């Protein structure tokens, strides 16, 4: 239930969250059953558009799947957070935008000798970065640090649940481990 309380922060008035919470106990037991029996299947994403200020296409998972994402994130965070550089601020405990701005200001002041010398910075963005991440490479990175086959099975269910058609490009097929498929008992040939 702690995970549910963390998940619903700032979302408790959303219709899909309220509907899930209406039958919360049944939903939690169903998720637990599916995860325990390795029968969990990620549902399709809902696609919608936002303009804040530029146009973005968002793919949103259902509440059930987002709750599972949250559980997986907490475990992966515990494993990977110690490996991140100090100046990585997004989605990290005791970090965030305000600390990033403060530290940038401190660095700019030092690098510019109290704002007496020019300082240059490169701002760049990788177009459709998250759409272009190799599912297989991401999974391999996680697999190098995680040994639990059931947890790896769940991670793969989530990673392989998303596929997108890029603008005027052929559909990128879901990447699969060549000759290695997931079985109900766990992995074959890992």
Short mmCIF file of N, CA, C and O in Angstrom, two decimals, residues 19-71:
data_model
loop_
_atom_site.label_atom_id
_atom_site.label_comp_id
_atom_site.label_asym_id
_atom_site.label_seq_id
_atom_site.Cartn_x
_atom_site.Cartn_y
_atom_site.Cartn_z
N UNK A 19 -10.83 5.39 -10.39
CA UNK A 19 -11.48 4.13 -10.74
C UNK A 19 -10.67 2.93 -10.25
O UNK A 19 -11.22 1.97 -9.71
N UNK A 20 -9.36 2.98 -10.41
CA UNK A 20 -8.50 1.91 -9.93
C UNK A 20 -8.60 1.80 -8.41
O UNK A 20 -8.67 0.70 -7.86
N UNK A 21 -8.61 2.95 -7.73
CA UNK A 21 -8.65 2.96 -6.27
C UNK A 21 -9.99 2.48 -5.72
O UNK A 21 -10.05 1.93 -4.63
N UNK A 22 -11.03 2.65 -6.50
CA UNK A 22 -12.36 2.19 -6.06
C UNK A 22 -12.34 0.69 -5.77
O UNK A 22 -13.01 0.23 -4.85
N UNK A 23 -11.59 -0.05 -6.53
CA UNK A 23 -11.44 -1.50 -6.35
C UNK A 23 -9.98 -1.83 -6.04
O UNK A 23 -9.43 -2.80 -6.54
N UNK A 24 -9.37 -1.01 -5.21
CA UNK A 24 -7.94 -1.08 -4.97
C UNK A 24 -7.49 -2.46 -4.49
O UNK A 24 -6.55 -3.05 -5.04
N UNK A 25 -8.15 -2.99 -3.50
CA UNK A 25 -7.72 -4.28 -2.95
C UNK A 25 -7.79 -5.38 -4.02
O UNK A 25 -6.84 -6.15 -4.17
N UNK A 26 -8.89 -5.44 -4.75
CA UNK A 26 -9.00 -6.44 -5.82
C UNK A 26 -7.92 -6.24 -6.87
O UNK A 26 -7.31 -7.21 -7.35
N UNK A 27 -7.67 -4.99 -7.24
CA UNK A 27 -6.65 -4.70 -8.25
C UNK A 27 -5.25 -5.08 -7.78
O UNK A 27 -4.46 -5.66 -8.55
N UNK A 28 -4.93 -4.79 -6.52
CA UNK A 28 -3.62 -5.13 -5.97
C UNK A 28 -3.45 -6.65 -5.93
O UNK A 28 -2.39 -7.18 -6.31
N UNK A 29 -4.48 -7.36 -5.49
CA UNK A 29 -4.38 -8.83 -5.44
C UNK A 29 -4.25 -9.42 -6.84
O UNK A 29 -3.51 -10.39 -7.04
N UNK A 30 -4.93 -8.84 -7.83
CA UNK A 30 -4.81 -9.33 -9.20
C UNK A 30 -3.40 -9.11 -9.73
O UNK A 30 -2.81 -10.02 -10.34
N UNK A 31 -2.84 -7.93 -9.49
CA UNK A 31 -1.46 -7.65 -9.92
C UNK A 31 -0.50 -8.62 -9.23
O UNK A 31 0.38 -9.20 -9.87
N UNK A 32 -0.68 -8.81 -7.93
CA UNK A 32 0.19 -9.73 -7.18
C UNK A 32 0.11 -11.13 -7.77
O UNK A 32 1.13 -11.80 -7.97
N UNK A 33 -1.09 -11.60 -8.06
CA UNK A 33 -1.28 -12.93 -8.65
C UNK A 33 -0.57 -13.03 -10.00
O UNK A 33 0.13 -14.01 -10.27
N UNK A 34 -0.75 -12.03 -10.85
CA UNK A 34 -0.13 -12.04 -12.18
C UNK A 34 1.40 -12.01 -12.08
O UNK A 34 2.08 -12.71 -12.83
N UNK A 35 1.94 -11.22 -11.16
CA UNK A 35 3.38 -11.14 -11.01
C UNK A 35 3.94 -12.44 -10.43
O UNK A 35 4.98 -12.94 -10.89
N UNK A 36 3.27 -12.99 -9.45
CA UNK A 36 3.72 -14.24 -8.83
C UNK A 36 3.71 -15.39 -9.82
O UNK A 36 4.63 -16.22 -9.83
N UNK A 37 2.70 -15.44 -10.67
CA UNK A 37 2.55 -16.54 -11.63
C UNK A 37 3.18 -16.25 -12.99
O UNK A 37 3.03 -17.04 -13.92
N UNK A 38 3.86 -15.13 -13.11
CA UNK A 38 4.49 -14.70 -14.36
C UNK A 38 3.50 -14.68 -15.52
O UNK A 38 3.82 -15.08 -16.64
N UNK A 39 2.29 -14.20 -15.22
CA UNK A 39 1.26 -14.07 -16.26
C UNK A 39 0.95 -12.61 -16.56
O UNK A 39 0.06 -12.32 -17.36
N UNK A 40 1.69 -11.70 -15.93
CA UNK A 40 1.47 -10.26 -16.14
C UNK A 40 1.73 -9.91 -17.60
O UNK A 40 2.72 -10.32 -18.19
N UNK A 41 0.79 -9.19 -18.19
CA UNK A 41 0.95 -8.67 -19.54
C UNK A 41 0.67 -7.17 -19.49
O UNK A 41 -0.32 -6.72 -18.95
N UNK A 42 1.57 -6.41 -20.07
CA UNK A 42 1.43 -4.96 -20.13
C UNK A 42 0.34 -4.63 -21.15
O UNK A 42 0.34 -5.16 -22.25
N UNK A 43 -0.57 -3.75 -20.78
CA UNK A 43 -1.63 -3.31 -21.71
C UNK A 43 -1.09 -2.26 -22.68
O UNK A 43 -0.07 -1.63 -22.41
N UNK A 44 -1.78 -2.05 -23.79
CA UNK A 44 -1.34 -1.03 -24.76
C UNK A 44 -1.35 0.37 -24.13
O UNK A 44 -2.11 0.64 -23.21
N UNK A 45 -0.53 1.22 -24.69
CA UNK A 45 -0.45 2.61 -24.25
C UNK A 45 -1.54 3.43 -24.92
O UNK A 45 -1.93 3.15 -26.05
N UNK A 46 -2.00 4.46 -24.22
CA UNK A 46 -2.96 5.40 -24.79
C UNK A 46 -2.16 6.60 -25.31
O UNK A 46 -1.33 7.16 -24.59
N UNK A 47 -2.39 6.96 -26.55
CA UNK A 47 -1.65 8.06 -27.18
C UNK A 47 -2.50 9.33 -27.13
O UNK A 47 -3.70 9.30 -27.43
N UNK A 48 -1.88 10.44 -26.74
CA UNK A 48 -2.57 11.73 -26.78
C UNK A 48 -1.55 12.83 -27.03
O UNK A 48 -0.34 12.61 -26.95
N UNK A 49 -2.04 14.02 -27.33
CA UNK A 49 -1.18 15.16 -27.68
C UNK A 49 -1.31 16.23 -26.61
O UNK A 49 -2.40 16.48 -26.09
N UNK A 50 -0.18 16.87 -26.30
CA UNK A 50 -0.21 18.04 -25.42
C UNK A 50 0.56 19.16 -26.11
O UNK A 50 1.37 18.92 -27.00
N UNK A 51 0.31 20.38 -25.65
CA UNK A 51 0.98 21.57 -26.19
C UNK A 51 1.44 22.40 -25.00
O UNK A 51 0.65 23.10 -24.39
N UNK A 52 2.73 22.25 -24.61
CA UNK A 52 3.20 22.93 -23.40
C UNK A 52 4.64 23.43 -23.50
O UNK A 52 5.49 22.90 -22.82
N UNK A 53 5.06 24.35 -24.15
CA UNK A 53 4.37 25.14 -25.17
C UNK A 53 4.44 24.49 -26.55
O UNK A 53 3.69 24.84 -27.43
N UNK A 54 5.35 23.51 -26.71
CA UNK A 54 5.41 22.90 -28.04
C UNK A 54 4.62 21.60 -28.07
O UNK A 54 4.34 21.01 -27.02
N UNK A 55 4.30 21.17 -29.25
CA UNK A 55 3.52 19.95 -29.44
C UNK A 55 4.34 18.73 -29.04
O UNK A 55 5.49 18.58 -29.42
N UNK A 56 3.73 17.87 -28.21
CA UNK A 56 4.36 16.62 -27.81
C UNK A 56 3.34 15.50 -27.92
O UNK A 56 2.16 15.70 -27.61
N UNK A 57 3.80 14.35 -28.31
CA UNK A 57 2.95 13.16 -28.34
C UNK A 57 3.30 12.33 -27.12
O UNK A 57 4.46 11.99 -26.90
N UNK A 58 2.29 12.02 -26.32
CA UNK A 58 2.48 11.29 -25.08
C UNK A 58 1.85 9.91 -25.23
O UNK A 58 0.77 9.76 -25.80
N UNK A 59 2.53 8.91 -24.70
CA UNK A 59 2.01 7.55 -24.65
C UNK A 59 1.90 7.19 -23.17
O UNK A 59 2.90 7.11 -22.48
N UNK A 60 0.67 6.99 -22.71
CA UNK A 60 0.41 6.79 -21.29
C UNK A 60 -0.04 5.35 -21.05
O UNK A 60 -0.94 4.85 -21.72
N UNK A 61 0.58 4.71 -20.07
CA UNK A 61 0.19 3.35 -19.69
C UNK A 61 -1.02 3.43 -18.76
O UNK A 61 -1.27 4.45 -18.12
N UNK A 62 -1.74 2.33 -18.67
CA UNK A 62 -2.87 2.25 -17.74
C UNK A 62 -2.36 2.29 -16.31
O UNK A 62 -1.19 2.02 -16.05
N UNK A 63 -3.25 2.61 -15.38
CA UNK A 63 -2.88 2.74 -13.97
C UNK A 63 -2.21 1.47 -13.46
O UNK A 63 -1.17 1.52 -12.80
N UNK A 64 -2.78 0.30 -13.78
CA UNK A 64 -2.20 -0.97 -13.34
C UNK A 64 -0.74 -1.05 -13.76
O UNK A 64 0.14 -1.40 -12.96
N UNK A 65 -0.47 -0.73 -15.01
CA UNK A 65 0.89 -0.83 -15.53
C UNK A 65 1.80 0.24 -14.94
O UNK A 65 2.97 -0.02 -14.64
N UNK A 66 1.27 1.43 -14.74
CA UNK A 66 2.08 2.50 -14.14
C UNK A 66 2.44 2.16 -12.70
O UNK A 66 3.53 2.51 -12.22
N UNK A 67 1.57 1.47 -12.00
CA UNK A 67 1.87 1.03 -10.63
C UNK A 67 3.00 -0.01 -10.66
O UNK A 67 3.93 0.05 -9.85
N UNK A 68 2.96 -0.93 -11.61
CA UNK A 68 4.04 -1.90 -11.76
C UNK A 68 5.34 -1.19 -12.14
O UNK A 68 6.40 -1.50 -11.61
N UNK A 69 5.25 -0.19 -13.04
CA UNK A 69 6.43 0.61 -13.39
C UNK A 69 7.04 1.22 -12.13
O UNK A 69 8.27 1.24 -11.96
N UNK A 70 6.19 1.73 -11.26
CA UNK A 70 6.65 2.39 -10.03
C UNK A 70 7.41 1.40 -9.15
O UNK A 70 8.48 1.73 -8.60
N UNK A 71 6.88 0.20 -9.02
CA UNK A 71 7.53 -0.84 -8.21
C UNK A 71 8.90 -1.18 -8.81
O UNK A 71 9.90 -1.27 -8.09
#
